[in-house]
mmCIF file of C-alpha atoms in Angstrom:
data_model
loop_
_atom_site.group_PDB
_atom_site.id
_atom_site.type_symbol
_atom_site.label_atom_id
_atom_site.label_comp_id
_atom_site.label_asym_id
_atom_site.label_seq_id
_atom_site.Cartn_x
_atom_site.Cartn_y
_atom_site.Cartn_z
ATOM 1 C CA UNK O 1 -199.570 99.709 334.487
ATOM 2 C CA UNK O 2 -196.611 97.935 333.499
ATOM 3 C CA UNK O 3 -195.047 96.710 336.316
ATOM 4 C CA UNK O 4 -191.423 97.594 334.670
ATOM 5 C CA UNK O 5 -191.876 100.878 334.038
ATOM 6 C CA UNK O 6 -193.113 101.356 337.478
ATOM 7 C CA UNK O 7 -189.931 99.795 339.119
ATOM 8 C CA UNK O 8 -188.280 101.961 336.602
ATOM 9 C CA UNK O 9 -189.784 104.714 337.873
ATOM 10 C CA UNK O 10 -189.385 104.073 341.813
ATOM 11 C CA UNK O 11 -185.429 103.375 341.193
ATOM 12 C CA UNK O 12 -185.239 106.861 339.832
ATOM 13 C CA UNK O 13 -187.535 108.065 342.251
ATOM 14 C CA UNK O 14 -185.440 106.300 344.735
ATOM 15 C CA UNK O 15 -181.772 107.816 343.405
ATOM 16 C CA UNK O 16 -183.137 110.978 343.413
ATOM 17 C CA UNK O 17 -184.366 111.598 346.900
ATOM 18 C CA UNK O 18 -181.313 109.530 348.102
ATOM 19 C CA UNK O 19 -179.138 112.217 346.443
ATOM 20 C CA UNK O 20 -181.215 115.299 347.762
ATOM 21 C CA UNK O 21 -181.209 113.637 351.243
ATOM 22 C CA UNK O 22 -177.277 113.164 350.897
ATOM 23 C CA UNK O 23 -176.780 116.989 349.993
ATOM 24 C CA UNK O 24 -179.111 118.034 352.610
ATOM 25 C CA UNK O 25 -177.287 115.790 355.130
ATOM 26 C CA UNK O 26 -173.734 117.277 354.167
ATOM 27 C CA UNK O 27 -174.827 120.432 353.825
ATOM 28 C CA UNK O 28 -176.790 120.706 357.277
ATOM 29 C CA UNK O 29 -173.909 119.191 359.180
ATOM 30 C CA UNK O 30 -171.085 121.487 357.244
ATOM 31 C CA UNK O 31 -173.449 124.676 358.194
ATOM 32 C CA UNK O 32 -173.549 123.624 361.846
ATOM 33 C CA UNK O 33 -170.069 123.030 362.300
ATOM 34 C CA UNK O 34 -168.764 125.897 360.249
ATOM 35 C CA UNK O 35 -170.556 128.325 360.240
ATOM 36 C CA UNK O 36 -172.762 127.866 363.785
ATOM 37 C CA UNK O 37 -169.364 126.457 365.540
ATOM 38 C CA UNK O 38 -170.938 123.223 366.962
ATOM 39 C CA UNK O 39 -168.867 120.542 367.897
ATOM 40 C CA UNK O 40 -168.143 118.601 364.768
ATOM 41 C CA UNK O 41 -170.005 115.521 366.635
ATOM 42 C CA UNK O 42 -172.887 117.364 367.704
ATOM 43 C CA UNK O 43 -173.689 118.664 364.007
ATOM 44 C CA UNK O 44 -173.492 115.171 362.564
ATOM 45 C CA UNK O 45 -175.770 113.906 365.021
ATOM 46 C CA UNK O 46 -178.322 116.808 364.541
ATOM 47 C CA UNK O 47 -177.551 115.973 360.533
ATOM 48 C CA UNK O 48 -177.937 112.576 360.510
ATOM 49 C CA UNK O 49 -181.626 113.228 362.956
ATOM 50 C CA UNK O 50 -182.873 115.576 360.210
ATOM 51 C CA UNK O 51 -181.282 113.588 357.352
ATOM 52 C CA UNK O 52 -184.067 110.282 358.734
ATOM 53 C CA UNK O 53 -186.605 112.852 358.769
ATOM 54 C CA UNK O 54 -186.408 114.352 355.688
ATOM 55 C CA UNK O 55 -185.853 110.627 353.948
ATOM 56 C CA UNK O 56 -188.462 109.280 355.194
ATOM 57 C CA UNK O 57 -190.913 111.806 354.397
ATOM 58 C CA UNK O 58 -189.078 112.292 350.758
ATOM 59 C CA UNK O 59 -189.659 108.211 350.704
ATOM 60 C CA UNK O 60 -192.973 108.409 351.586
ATOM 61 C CA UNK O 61 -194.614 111.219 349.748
ATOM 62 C CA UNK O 62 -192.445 111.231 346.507
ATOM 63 C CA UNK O 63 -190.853 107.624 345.763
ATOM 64 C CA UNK O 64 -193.635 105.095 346.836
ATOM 65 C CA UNK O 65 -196.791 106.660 346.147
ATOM 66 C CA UNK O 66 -199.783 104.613 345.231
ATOM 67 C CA UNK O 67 -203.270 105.464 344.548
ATOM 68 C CA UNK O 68 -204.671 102.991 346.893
ATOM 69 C CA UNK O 69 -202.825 103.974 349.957
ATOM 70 C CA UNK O 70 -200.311 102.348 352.048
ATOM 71 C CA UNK O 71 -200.964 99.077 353.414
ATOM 72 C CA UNK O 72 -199.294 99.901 356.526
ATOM 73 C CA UNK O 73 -200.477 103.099 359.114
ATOM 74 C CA UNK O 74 -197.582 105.320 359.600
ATOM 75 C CA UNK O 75 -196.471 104.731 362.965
ATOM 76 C CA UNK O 76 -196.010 101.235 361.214
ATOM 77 C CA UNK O 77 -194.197 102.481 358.819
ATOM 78 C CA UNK O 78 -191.732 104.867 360.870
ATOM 79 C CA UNK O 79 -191.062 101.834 363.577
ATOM 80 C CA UNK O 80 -189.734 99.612 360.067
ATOM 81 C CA UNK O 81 -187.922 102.390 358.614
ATOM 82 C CA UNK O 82 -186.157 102.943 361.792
ATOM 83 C CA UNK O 83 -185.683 99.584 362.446
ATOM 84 C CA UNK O 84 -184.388 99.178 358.737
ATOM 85 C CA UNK O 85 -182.151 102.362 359.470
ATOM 86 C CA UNK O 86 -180.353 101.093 362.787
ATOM 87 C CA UNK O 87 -179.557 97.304 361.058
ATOM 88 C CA UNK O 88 -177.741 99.191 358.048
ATOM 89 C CA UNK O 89 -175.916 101.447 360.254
ATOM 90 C CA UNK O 90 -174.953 98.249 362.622
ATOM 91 C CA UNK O 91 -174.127 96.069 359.378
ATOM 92 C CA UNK O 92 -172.298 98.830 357.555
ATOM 93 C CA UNK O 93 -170.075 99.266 360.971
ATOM 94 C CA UNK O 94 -169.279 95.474 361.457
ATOM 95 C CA UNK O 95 -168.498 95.558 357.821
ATOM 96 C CA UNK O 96 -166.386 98.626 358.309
ATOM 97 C CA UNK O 97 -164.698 96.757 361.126
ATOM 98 C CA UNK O 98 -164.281 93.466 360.131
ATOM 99 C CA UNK O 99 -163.648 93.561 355.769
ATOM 100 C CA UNK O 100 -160.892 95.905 355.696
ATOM 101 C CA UNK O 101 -158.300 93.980 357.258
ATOM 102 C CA UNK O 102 -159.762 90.430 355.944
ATOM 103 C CA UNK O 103 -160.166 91.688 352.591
ATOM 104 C CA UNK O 104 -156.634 93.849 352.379
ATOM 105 C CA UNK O 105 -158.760 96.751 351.435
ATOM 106 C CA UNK O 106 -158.978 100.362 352.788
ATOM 107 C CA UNK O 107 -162.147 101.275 355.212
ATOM 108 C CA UNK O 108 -163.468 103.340 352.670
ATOM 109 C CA UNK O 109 -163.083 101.364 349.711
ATOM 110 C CA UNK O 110 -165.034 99.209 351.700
ATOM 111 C CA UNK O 111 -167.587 101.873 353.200
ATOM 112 C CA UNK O 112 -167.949 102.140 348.981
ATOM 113 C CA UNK O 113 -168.878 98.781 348.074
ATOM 114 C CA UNK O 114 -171.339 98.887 350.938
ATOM 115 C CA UNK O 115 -173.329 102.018 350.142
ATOM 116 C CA UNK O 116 -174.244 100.658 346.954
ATOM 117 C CA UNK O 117 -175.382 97.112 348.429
ATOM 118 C CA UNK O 118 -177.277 98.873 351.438
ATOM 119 C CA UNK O 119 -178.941 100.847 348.958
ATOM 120 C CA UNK O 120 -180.440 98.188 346.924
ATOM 121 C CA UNK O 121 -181.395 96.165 350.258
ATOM 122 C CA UNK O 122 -182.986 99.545 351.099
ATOM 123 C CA UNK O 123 -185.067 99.444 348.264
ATOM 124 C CA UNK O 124 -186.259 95.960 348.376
ATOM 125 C CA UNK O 125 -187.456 96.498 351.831
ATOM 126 C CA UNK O 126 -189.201 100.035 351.125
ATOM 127 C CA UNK O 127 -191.016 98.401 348.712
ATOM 128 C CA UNK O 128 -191.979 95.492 349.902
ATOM 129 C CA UNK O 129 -191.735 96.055 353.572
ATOM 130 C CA UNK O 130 -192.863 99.202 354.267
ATOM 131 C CA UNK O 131 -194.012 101.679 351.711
ATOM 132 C CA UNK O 132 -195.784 98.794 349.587
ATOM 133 C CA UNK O 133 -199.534 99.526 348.496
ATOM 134 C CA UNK O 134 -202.617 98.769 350.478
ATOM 135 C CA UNK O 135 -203.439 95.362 348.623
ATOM 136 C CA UNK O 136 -206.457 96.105 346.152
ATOM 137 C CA UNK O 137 -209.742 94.163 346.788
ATOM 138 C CA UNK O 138 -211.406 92.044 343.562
ATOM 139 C CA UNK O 139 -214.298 93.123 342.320
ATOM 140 C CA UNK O 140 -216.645 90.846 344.865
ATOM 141 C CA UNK O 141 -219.937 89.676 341.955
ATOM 142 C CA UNK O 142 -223.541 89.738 343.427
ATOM 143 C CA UNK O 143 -223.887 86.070 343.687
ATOM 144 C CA UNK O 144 -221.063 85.883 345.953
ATOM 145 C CA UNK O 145 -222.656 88.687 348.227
ATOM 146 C CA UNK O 146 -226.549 88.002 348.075
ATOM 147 C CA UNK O 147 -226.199 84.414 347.421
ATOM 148 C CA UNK O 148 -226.621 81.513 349.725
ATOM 149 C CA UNK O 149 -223.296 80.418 351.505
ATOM 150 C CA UNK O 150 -221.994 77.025 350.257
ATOM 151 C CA UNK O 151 -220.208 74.153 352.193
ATOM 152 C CA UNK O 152 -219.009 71.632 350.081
ATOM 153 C CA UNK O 153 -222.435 70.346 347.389
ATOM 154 C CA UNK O 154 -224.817 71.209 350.859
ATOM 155 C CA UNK O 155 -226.474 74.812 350.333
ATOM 156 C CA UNK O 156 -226.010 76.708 353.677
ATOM 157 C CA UNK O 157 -228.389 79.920 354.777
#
């Protein structure tokens, strides 16, 4: 497969269960503050839980899929993605914080330039560090298996 069109396809892959995720997210927390009444806090923290459930599994089963498998087991997986979650949130709130004022911009021009930059750093480290294939094993040839084991030009048994 050509490894282009198979970044090609993840990025799209990616985009599009980033943009379901972000209309289920709005959505959910709308519904529960509208139209259940809960506390506008309470039905963003019951989004944003859902919202890391459903991306996950959206990341897992429809973006990175690989023939082979995963190369990590998926409480491996979850612990990185959550990790990976909590240091975006943390850098995206410093950055909130801190660029506004030093860079004479608004917080949500800001928040803007961010989301774009946490996505790609997402990506990268989906697809390296945590959704990436279960490395595939060479062919191993029969002398290397029956044969005798060597250790330099001395023939070992």
């Amino acid at each position: 497969m050509n490894p282009r069109s198979e970044i090609f396809g993840q990025g799209v892959r990616f985009l599009l269960a980033g943009s379901v995720v972000l209309l289920f997210y709005v959505l959910t927390t709308t519904f529960l503050a509208t139209v259940v009444g809960m506390p506008f806090q309470a039905a963003l923290a019951i989004g944003y839980a859902t919202e890391l459930i459903v991306h996950f599994t959206l990341q897992r089963v429809f973006v990175w899929t690989h023939h082979d498998g995963f190369a990590l087991a998926i409480h491996h997986q979850v612990g990185r993605y959550l990790l990976t979650s909590s240091v975006q949130y943390v850098v995206t709130a410093v950055g909130i914080s801190l660029l506004p004022s030093a860079l004479g911009l608004s917080s949500e021009l800001v928040y803007l330039g961010l989301v774009p930059l946490a996505g790609g750093a997402n990506f990268m480290i989906f697809r390296h560090g945590i959704f990436h294939a279960s490395p595939s094993l060479p062919e191993a040839t029969p002398a290397l298996v029956a044969g005798p084991r060597y250790a330099g030009d001395q023939v070992r048994e």
